[in-house]
CSV table of C-alpha atoms in Angstrom, one decimal:
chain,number,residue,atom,x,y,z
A,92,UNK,CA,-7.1,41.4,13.6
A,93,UNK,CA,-9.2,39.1,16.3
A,94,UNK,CA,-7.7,38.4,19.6
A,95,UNK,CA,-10.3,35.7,20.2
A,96,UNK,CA,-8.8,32.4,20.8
A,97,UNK,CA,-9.7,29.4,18.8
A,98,UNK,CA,-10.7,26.2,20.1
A,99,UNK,CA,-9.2,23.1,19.1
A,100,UNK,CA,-12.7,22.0,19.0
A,101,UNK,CA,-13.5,25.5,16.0
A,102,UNK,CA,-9.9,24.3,14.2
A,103,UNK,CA,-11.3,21.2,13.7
A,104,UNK,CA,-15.2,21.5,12.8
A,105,UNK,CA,-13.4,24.5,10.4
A,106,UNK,CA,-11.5,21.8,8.8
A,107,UNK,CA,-14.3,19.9,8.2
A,108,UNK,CA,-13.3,16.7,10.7
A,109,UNK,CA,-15.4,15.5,13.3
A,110,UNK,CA,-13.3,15.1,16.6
A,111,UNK,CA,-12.8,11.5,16.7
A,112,UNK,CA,-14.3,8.2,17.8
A,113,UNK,CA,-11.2,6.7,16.0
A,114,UNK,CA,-11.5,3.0,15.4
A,115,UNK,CA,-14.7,3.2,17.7
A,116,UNK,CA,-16.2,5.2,15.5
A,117,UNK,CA,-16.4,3.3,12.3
A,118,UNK,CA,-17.3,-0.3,13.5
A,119,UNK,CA,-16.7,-3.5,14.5
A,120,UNK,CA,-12.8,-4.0,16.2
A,121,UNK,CA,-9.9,-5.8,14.0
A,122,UNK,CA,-8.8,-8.8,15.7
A,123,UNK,CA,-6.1,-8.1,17.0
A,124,UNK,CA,-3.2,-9.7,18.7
A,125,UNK,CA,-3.4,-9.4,22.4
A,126,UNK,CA,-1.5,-6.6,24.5
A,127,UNK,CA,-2.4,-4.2,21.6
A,128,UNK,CA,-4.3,-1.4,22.7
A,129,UNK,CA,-7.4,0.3,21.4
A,130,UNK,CA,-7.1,4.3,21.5
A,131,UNK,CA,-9.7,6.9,20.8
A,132,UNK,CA,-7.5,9.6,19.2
A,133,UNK,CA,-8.8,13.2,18.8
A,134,UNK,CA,-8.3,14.7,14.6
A,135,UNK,CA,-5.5,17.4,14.1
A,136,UNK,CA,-5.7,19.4,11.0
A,137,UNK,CA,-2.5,20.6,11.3
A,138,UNK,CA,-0.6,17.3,10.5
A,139,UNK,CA,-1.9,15.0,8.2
A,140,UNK,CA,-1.3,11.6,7.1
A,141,UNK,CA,0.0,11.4,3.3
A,142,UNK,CA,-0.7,8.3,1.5
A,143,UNK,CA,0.9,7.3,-1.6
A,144,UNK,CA,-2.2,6.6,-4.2
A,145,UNK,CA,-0.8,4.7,-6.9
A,146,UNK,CA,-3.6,4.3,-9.7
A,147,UNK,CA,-4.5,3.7,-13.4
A,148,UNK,CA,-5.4,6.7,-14.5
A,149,UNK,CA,-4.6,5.6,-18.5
A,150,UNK,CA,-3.8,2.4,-19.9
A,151,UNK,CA,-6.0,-0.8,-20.2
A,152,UNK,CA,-6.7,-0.1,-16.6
A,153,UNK,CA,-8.6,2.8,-16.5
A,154,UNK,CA,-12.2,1.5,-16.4
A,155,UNK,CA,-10.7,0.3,-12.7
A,156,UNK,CA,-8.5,3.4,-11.8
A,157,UNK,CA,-11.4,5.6,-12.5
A,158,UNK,CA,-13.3,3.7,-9.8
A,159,UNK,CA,-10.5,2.9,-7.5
A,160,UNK,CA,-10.0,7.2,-7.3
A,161,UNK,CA,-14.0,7.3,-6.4
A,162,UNK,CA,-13.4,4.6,-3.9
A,163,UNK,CA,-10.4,5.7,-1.8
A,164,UNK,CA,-11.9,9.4,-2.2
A,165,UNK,CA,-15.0,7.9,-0.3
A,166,UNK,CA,-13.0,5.9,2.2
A,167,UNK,CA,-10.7,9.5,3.1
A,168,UNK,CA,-13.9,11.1,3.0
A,169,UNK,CA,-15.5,8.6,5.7
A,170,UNK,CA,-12.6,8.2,7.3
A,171,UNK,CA,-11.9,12.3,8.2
A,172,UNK,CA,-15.4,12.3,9.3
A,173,UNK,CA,-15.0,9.6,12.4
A,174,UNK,CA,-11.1,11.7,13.1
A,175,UNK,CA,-9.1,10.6,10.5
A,176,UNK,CA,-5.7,8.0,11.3
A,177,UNK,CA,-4.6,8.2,14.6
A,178,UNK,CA,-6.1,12.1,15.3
A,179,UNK,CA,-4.9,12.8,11.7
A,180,UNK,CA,-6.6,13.5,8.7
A,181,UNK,CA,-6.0,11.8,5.6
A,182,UNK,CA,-5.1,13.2,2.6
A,183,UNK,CA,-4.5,11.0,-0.9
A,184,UNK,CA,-1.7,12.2,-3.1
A,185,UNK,CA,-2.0,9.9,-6.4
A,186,UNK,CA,0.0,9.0,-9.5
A,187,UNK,CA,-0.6,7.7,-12.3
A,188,UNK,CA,0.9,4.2,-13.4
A,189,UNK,CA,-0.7,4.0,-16.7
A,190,UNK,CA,-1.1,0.4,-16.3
A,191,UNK,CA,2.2,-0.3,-16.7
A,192,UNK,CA,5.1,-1.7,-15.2
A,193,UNK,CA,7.5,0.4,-15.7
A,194,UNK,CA,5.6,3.5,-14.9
A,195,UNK,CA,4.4,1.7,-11.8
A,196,UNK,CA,8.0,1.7,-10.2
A,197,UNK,CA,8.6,5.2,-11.4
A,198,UNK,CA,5.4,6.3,-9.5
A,199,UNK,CA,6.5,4.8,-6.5
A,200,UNK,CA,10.0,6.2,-7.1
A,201,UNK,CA,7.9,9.6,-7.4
A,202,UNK,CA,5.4,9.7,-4.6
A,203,UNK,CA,8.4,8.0,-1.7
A,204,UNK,CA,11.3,10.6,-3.1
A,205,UNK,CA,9.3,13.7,-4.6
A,206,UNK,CA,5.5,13.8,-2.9
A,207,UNK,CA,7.5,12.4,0.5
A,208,UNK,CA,4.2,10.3,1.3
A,209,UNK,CA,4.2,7.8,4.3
A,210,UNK,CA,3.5,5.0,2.4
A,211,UNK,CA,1.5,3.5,-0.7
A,212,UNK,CA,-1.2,1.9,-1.9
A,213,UNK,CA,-3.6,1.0,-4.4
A,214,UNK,CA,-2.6,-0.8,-7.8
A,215,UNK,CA,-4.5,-3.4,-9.8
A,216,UNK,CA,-3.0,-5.4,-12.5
A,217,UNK,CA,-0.6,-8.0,-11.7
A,218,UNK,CA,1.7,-6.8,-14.0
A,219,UNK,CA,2.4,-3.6,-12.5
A,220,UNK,CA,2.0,-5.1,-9.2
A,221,UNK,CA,4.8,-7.0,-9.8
A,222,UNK,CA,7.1,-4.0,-11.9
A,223,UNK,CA,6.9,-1.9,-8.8
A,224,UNK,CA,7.2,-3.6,-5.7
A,225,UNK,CA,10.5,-4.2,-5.9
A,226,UNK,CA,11.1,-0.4,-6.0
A,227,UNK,CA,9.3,-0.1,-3.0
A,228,UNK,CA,11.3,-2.6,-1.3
A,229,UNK,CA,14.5,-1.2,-2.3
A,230,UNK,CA,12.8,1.9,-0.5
A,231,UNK,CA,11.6,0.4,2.1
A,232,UNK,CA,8.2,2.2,2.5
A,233,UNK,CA,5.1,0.1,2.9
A,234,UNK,CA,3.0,-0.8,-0.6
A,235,UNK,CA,-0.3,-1.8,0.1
A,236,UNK,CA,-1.7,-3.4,-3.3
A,237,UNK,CA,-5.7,-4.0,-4.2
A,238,UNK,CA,-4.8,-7.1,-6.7
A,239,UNK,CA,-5.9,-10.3,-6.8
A,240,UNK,CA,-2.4,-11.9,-7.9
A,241,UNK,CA,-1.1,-14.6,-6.2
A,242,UNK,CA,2.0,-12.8,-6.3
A,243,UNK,CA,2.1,-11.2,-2.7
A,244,UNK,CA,1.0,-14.7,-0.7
A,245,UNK,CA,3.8,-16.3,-2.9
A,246,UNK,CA,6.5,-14.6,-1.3
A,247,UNK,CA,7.8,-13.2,-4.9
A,248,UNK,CA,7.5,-9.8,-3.4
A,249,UNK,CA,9.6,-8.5,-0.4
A,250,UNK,CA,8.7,-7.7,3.2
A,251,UNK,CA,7.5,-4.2,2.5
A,252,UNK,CA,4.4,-5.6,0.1
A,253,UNK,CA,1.0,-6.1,1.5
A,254,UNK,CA,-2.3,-7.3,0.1
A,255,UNK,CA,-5.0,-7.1,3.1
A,256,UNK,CA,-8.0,-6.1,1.2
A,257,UNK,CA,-8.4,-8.4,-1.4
A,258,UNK,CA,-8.1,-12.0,-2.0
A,259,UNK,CA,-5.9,-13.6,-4.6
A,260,UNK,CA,-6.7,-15.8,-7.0
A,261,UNK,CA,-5.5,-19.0,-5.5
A,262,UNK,CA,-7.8,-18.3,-2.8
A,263,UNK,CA,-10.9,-17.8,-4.9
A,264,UNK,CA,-10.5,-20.6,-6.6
A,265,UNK,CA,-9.9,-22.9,-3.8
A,266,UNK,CA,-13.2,-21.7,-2.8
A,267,UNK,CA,-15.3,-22.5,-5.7
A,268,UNK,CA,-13.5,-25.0,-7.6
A,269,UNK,CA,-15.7,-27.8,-6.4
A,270,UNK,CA,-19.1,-26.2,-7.2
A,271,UNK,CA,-18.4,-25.2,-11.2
A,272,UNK,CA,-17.0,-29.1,-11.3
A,273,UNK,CA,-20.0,-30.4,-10.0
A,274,UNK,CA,-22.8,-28.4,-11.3
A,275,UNK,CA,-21.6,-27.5,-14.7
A,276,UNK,CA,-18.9,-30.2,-15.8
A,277,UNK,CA,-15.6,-32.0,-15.7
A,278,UNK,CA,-14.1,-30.6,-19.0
A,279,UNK,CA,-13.2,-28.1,-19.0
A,280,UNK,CA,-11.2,-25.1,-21.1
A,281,UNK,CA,-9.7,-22.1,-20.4
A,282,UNK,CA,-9.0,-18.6,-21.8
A,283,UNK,CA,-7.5,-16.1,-19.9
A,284,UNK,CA,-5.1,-13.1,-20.3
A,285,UNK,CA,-1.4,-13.7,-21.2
A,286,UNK,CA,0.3,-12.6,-18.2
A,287,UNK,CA,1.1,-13.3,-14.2
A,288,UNK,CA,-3.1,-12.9,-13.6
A,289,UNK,CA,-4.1,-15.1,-16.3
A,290,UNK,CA,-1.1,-17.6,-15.1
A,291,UNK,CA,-2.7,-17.4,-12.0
A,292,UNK,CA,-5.8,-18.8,-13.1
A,293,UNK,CA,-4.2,-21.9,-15.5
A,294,UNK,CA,-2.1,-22.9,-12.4
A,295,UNK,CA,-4.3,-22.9,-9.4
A,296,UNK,CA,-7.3,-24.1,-11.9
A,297,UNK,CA,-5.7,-27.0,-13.3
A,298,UNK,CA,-4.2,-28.3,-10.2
A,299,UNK,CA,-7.9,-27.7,-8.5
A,300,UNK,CA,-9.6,-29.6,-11.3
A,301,UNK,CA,-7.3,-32.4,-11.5
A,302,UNK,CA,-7.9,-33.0,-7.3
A,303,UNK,CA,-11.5,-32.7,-7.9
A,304,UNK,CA,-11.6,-35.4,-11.0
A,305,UNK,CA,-12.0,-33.1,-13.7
A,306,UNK,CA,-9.5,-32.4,-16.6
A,307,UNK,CA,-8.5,-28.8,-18.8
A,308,UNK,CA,-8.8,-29.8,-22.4
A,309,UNK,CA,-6.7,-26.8,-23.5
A,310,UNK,CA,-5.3,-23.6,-22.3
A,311,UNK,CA,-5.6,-20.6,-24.7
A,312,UNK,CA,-4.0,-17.6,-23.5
A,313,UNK,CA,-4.3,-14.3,-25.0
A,314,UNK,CA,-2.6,-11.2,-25.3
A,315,UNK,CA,-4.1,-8.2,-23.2
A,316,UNK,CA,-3.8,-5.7,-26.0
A,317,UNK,CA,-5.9,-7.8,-28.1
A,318,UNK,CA,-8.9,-7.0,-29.9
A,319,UNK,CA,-10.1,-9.7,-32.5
A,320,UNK,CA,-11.2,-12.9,-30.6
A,321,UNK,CA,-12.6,-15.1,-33.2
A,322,UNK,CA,-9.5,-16.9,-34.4
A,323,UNK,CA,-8.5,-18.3,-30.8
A,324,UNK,CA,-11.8,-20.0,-30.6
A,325,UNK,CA,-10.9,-22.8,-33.4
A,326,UNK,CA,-8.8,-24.3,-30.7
A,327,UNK,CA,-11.4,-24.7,-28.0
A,328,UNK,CA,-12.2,-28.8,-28.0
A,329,UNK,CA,-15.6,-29.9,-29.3
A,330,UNK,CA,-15.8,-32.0,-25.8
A,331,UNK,CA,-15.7,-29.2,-23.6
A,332,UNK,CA,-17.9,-29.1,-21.3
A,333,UNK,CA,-17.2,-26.1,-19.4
A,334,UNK,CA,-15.9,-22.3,-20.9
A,335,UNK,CA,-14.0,-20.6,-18.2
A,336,UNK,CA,-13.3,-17.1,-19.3
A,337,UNK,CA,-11.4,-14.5,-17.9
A,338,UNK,CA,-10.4,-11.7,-19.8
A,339,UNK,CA,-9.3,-8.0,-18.6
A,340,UNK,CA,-9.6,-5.1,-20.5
A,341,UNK,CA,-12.0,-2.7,-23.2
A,342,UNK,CA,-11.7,-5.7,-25.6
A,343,UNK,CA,-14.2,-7.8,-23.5
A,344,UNK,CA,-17.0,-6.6,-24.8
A,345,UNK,CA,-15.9,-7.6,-28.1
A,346,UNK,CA,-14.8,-11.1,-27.0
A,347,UNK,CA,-17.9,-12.3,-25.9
A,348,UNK,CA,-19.7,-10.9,-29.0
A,349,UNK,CA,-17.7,-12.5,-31.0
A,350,UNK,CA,-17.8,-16.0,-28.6
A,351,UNK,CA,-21.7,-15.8,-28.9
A,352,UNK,CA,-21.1,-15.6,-32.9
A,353,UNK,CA,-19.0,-18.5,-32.9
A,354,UNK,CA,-21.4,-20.9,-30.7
A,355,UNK,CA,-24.9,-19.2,-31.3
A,356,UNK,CA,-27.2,-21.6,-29.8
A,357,UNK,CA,-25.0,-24.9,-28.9
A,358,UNK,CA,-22.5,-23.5,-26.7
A,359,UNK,CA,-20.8,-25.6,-23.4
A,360,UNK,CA,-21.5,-24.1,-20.0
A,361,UNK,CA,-20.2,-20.8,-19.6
A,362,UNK,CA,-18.2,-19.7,-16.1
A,363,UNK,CA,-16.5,-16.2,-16.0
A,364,UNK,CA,-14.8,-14.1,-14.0
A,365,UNK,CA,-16.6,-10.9,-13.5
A,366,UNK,CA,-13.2,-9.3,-14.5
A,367,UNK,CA,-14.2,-10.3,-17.7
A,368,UNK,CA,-17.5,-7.3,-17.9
A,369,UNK,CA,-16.2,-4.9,-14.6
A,370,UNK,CA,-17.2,-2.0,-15.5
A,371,UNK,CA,-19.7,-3.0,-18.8
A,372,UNK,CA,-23.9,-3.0,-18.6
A,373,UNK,CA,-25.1,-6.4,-18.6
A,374,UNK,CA,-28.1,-5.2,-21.1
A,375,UNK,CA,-25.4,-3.9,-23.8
A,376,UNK,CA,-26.3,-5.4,-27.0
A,377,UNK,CA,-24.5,-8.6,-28.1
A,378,UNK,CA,-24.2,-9.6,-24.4
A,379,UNK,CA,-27.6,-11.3,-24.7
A,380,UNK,CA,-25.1,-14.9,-25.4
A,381,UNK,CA,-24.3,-14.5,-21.9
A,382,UNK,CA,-28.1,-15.4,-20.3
A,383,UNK,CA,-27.5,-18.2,-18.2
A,384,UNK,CA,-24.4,-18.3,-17.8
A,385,UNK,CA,-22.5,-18.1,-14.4
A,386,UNK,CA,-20.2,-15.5,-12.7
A,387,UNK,CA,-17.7,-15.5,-9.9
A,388,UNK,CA,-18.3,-12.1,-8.1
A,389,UNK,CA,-15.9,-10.9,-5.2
A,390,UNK,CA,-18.9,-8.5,-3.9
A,391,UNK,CA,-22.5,-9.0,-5.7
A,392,UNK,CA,-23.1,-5.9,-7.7
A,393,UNK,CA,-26.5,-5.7,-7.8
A,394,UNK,CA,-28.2,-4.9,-4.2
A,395,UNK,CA,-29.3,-7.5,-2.7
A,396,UNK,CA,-27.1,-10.1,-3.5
A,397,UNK,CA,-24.9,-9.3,0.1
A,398,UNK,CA,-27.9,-7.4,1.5
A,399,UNK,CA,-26.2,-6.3,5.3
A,400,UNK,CA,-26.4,-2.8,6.4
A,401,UNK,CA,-22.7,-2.4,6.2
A,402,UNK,CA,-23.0,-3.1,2.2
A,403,UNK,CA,-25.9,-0.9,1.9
A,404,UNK,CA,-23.6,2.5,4.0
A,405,UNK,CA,-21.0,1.2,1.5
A,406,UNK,CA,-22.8,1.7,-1.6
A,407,UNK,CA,-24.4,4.9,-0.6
A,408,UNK,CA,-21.1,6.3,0.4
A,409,UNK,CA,-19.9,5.4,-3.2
A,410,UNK,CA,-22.8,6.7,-4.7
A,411,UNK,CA,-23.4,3.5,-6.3
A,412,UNK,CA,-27.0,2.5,-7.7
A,413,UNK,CA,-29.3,-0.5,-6.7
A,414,UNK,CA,-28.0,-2.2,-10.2
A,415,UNK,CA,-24.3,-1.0,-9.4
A,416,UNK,CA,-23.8,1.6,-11.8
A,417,UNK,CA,-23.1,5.8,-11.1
A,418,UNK,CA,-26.0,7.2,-9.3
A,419,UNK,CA,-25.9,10.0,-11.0
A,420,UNK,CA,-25.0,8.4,-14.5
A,421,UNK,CA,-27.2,4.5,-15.6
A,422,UNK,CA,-24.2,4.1,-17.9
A,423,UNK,CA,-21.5,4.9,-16.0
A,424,UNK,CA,-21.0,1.1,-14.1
A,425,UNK,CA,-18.6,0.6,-11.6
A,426,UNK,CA,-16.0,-2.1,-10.8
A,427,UNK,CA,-18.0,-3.3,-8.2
A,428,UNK,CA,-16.5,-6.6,-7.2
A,429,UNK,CA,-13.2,-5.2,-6.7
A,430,UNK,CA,-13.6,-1.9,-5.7
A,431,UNK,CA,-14.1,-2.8,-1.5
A,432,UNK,CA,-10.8,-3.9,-1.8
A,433,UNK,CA,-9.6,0.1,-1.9
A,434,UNK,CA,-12.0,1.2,0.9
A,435,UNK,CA,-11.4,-1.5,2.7
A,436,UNK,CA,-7.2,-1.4,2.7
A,437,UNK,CA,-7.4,2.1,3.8
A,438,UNK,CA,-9.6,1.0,7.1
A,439,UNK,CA,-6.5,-2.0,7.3
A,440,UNK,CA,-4.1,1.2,7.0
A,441,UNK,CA,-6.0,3.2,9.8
A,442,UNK,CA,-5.9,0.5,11.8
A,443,UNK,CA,-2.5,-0.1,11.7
A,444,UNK,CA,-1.5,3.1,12.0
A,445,UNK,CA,-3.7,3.3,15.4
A,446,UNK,CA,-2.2,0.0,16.8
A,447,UNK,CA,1.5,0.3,16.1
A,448,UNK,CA,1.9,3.9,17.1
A,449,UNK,CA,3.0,4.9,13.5
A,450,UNK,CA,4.0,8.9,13.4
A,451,UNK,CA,6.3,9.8,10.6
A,452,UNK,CA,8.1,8.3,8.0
A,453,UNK,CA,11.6,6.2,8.8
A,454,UNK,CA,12.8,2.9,9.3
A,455,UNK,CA,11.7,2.9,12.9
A,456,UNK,CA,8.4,3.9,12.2
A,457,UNK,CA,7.7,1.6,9.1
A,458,UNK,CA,9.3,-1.7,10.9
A,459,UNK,CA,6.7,-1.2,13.8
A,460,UNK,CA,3.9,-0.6,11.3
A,461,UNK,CA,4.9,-4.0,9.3
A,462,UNK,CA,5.4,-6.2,12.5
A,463,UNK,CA,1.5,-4.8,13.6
A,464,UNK,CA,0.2,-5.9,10.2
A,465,UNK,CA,1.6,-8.8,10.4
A,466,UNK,CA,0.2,-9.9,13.8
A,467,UNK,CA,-3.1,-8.9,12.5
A,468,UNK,CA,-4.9,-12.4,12.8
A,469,UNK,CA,-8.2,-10.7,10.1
A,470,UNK,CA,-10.4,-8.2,10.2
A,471,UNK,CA,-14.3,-8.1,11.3
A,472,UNK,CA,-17.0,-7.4,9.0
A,473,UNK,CA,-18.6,-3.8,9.2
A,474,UNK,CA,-18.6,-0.5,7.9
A,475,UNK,CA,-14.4,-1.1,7.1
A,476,UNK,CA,-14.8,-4.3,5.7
A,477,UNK,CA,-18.3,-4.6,3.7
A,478,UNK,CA,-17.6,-7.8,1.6
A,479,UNK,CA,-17.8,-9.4,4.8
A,480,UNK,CA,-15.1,-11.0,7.4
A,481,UNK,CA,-11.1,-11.4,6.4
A,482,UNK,CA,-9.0,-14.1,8.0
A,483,UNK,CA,-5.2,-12.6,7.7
A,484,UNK,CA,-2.2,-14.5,7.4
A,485,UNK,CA,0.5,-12.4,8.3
A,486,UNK,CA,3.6,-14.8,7.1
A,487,UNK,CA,2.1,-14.2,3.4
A,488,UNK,CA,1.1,-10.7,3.4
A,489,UNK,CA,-2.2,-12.0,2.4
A,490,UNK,CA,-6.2,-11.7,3.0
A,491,UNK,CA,-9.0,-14.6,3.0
A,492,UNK,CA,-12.6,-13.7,2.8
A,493,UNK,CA,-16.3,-15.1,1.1
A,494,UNK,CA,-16.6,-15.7,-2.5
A,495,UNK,CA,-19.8,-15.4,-4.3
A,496,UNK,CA,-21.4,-17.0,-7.8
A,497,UNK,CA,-23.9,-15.4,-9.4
A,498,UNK,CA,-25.8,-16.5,-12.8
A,499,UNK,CA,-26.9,-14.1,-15.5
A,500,UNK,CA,-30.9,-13.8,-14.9
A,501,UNK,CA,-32.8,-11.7,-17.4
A,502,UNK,CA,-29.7,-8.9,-18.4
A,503,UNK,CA,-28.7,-9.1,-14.0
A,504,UNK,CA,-26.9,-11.1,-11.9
A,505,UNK,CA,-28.6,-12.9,-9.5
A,506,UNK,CA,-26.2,-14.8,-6.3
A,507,UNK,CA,-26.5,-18.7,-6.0
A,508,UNK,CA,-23.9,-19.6,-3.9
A,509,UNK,CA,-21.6,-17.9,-1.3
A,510,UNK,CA,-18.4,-19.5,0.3
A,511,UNK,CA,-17.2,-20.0,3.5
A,512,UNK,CA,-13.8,-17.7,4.7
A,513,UNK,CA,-12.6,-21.4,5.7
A,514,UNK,CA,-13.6,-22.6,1.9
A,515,UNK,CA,-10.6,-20.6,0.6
A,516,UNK,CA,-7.5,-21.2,2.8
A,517,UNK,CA,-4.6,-22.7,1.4
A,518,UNK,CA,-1.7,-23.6,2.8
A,519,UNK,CA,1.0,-20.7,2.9
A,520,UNK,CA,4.5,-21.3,0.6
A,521,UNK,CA,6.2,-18.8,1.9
A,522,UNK,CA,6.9,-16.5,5.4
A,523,UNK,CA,7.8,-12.9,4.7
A,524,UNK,CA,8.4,-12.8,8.5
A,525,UNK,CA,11.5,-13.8,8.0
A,526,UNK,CA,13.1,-11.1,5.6
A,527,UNK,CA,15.3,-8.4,7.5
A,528,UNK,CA,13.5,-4.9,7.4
């Protein structure tokens, strides 16, 4: 056996962790509250930091989960590279929720009491969202969601639930309510998924068009396990001027097929959320109805549309292609618009973890990691936050950033319009600050 002595300098490149620039090393500085300070931290392999990876794996929510694992693998990846979380390397330990809620508290049950993780993150659907963060209150551990729910900045949720890498719907539509009234009409209808995400949408919608002079004509939910659309249409109203879609799951192909039978050529104006064809080519066949039509995008898929160098290290990292599908696989397209919102909630969590001290699991521990996030004031665009700058309120848990349209050009999207962070603030309901820990 070998006498030599190894250099911490040897562990480390033998680990495959670069000894660390910490948050030097992987861009621009959070804004953060003053008196913090910023620490360049040196990677251990001996120690690292488990984070809870809550994901769907099955269910309606696989297209996303599959993506969200590529995403946060990428982010660890990058992540270990510049010295990990506070000198420690990162390593995901993930469940799967199926895409349901009560799976989703039984997975946070899991990875707090069985994996022993130091906290959690990751889940999608509103739904779930909302099944499971009261488990991880009654916990206590930090849960760190990638929705877009309005649940979290409504103060439903408890102290312990976070969303700082994604905006919520209130937000995005704040932002680009007054462009869909005044470029495609002031009637408008509205189908969206039967649950807290499509509730999201009716509420914040209506009480958006009616400020802005335009009125819904009709609401038509629809169950998310659906998968024959033609029979809801009958009830859209013959003056509506405006079709706002958004629809979640693998029946969405189907659905607009099945609109574009229904209109053919006389159709109103079409405006979607891209939740409604995440994950789906825009050249599939029976998706030609859709030419023209117009798109709110969290994060332009196709290359380009955001064209900074941060987006372009982003997409490489993912191994995403210039028309936002696998690089390795044309068919294989990503979630795109909603992805960032993984990669860039593990740079919040590395952050945090720097600036409050964090070590180990435990009440002390977690209460100085919440109080940090929540003096977080936002977070500056680069290689950590690629869709571009985040404002963060900390009384609501929540994230602000850009929002993006984009119309359907020749089987592509092509960007006409990008927000202001400003153009989506709202004013908070709630103040999580004030919950005991």
């Amino acid at each position: 056996m070998s006498t030599k002595r190894i250099s911490r300098r040897e562990a480390l490149r033998a680990a495959g962790i670069v000894v660390g620039a910490g948050i030097a090393g992987v861009g621009p500085r959070p804004l953060v509250p003053s008196g913090l300070r910023q620490v360049v931290y040196a990677a251990s392999p001996e120690n690292p930091l488990r984070i809870g990876f809550q994901v769907h794996r099955t269910g309606i929510g696989a297209v996303y989960g599959r993506w969200w694992e590529r995403t946060a693998a990428a982010a660890a990846t990058y992540i270990n590279e510049k010295g990990g979380m506070a000198g420690r390397p990162v390593r995901l330990v993930s469940e799967d929720d199926g895409t349901d809620p009560a799976r989703g508290a039984i997975a946070v049950e899991k990875l707090t009491s069985e994996d022993k993780v130091d906290l959690i993150f990751g889940t999608l659907f509103s739904n779930v969202v909302i099944g499971s963060a009261p488990r991880a209150g009654e916990l206590k551990i930090p849960y760190l969601v990638v929705s877009e729910g309005y649940h979290v900045a409504s103060g439903k949720l408890n102290r312990y639930c976070f969303q700082p890498g994604i905006t919520d719907v209130r937000a995005q539509l704040t932002a680009i309510s007054s462009w869909i009234v005044n470029n495609l009409g002031k009637k408008i209808t509205m189908i969206y998924p039967d649950y807290a995400f499509g509730y999201d949408h009716r509420d914040f919608w209506g009480k958006g068009a009616a400020r802005l002079g335009a009125t819904v004509q009709a609401l038509i939910p629809i169950p998310p396990t659906e998968t024959s659309f033609t029979k809801y249409f009958s009830r859209i109203p013959a003056d509506t001027e405006v079709l706002y879609h958004v629809m979640v799951g693998p029946g969405v192909p189907t659905f607009v097929k099945e609109l574009g039978e229904y209109f053919g050529s006389k159709r109103p104006h079409l405006f979607g959320f891209i939740d409604s064809l995440e994950g789906v080519d825009l050249a599939s066949p029976g998706l030609e109805f859709l030419e023209g039509s117009h798109f709110w995008e969290a994060f332009p898929r196709y290359a380009g549309g955001y064209n900074t160098s941060f987006e372009r290290t982003y997409r490489e990292r993912l191994g995403v292609s210039a028309s936002g599908a696998s690089a390795r696989d044309p068919k294989d397209v990503s979630t795109y618009s909603h992805m960032f919102g993984v990669w860039e909630t593990l740079f919040v969590i590395k952050q945090t973890v720097e600036q409050s001290g964090y070590k180990r699991p435990g009440p002390k521990d977690y209460k100085a990691f919440i109080e940090t996030l929540e003096r977080f004031q936002g977070f500056s665009e680069g290689v950590g936050h690629p869709q571009g700058p985040k404002k963060f309120v900390g009384r609501i848990h929540q994230a602000f950033g850009q929002q993006f349209i984009s119309r359907v050009d020749t089987k592509r999207l092509t960007v006409v319009h990008k927000t202001k962070v400003e153009d989506s603030l709202y004013p908070p309901e709630a103040d999580y600050t004030k919950q005991p820990l």
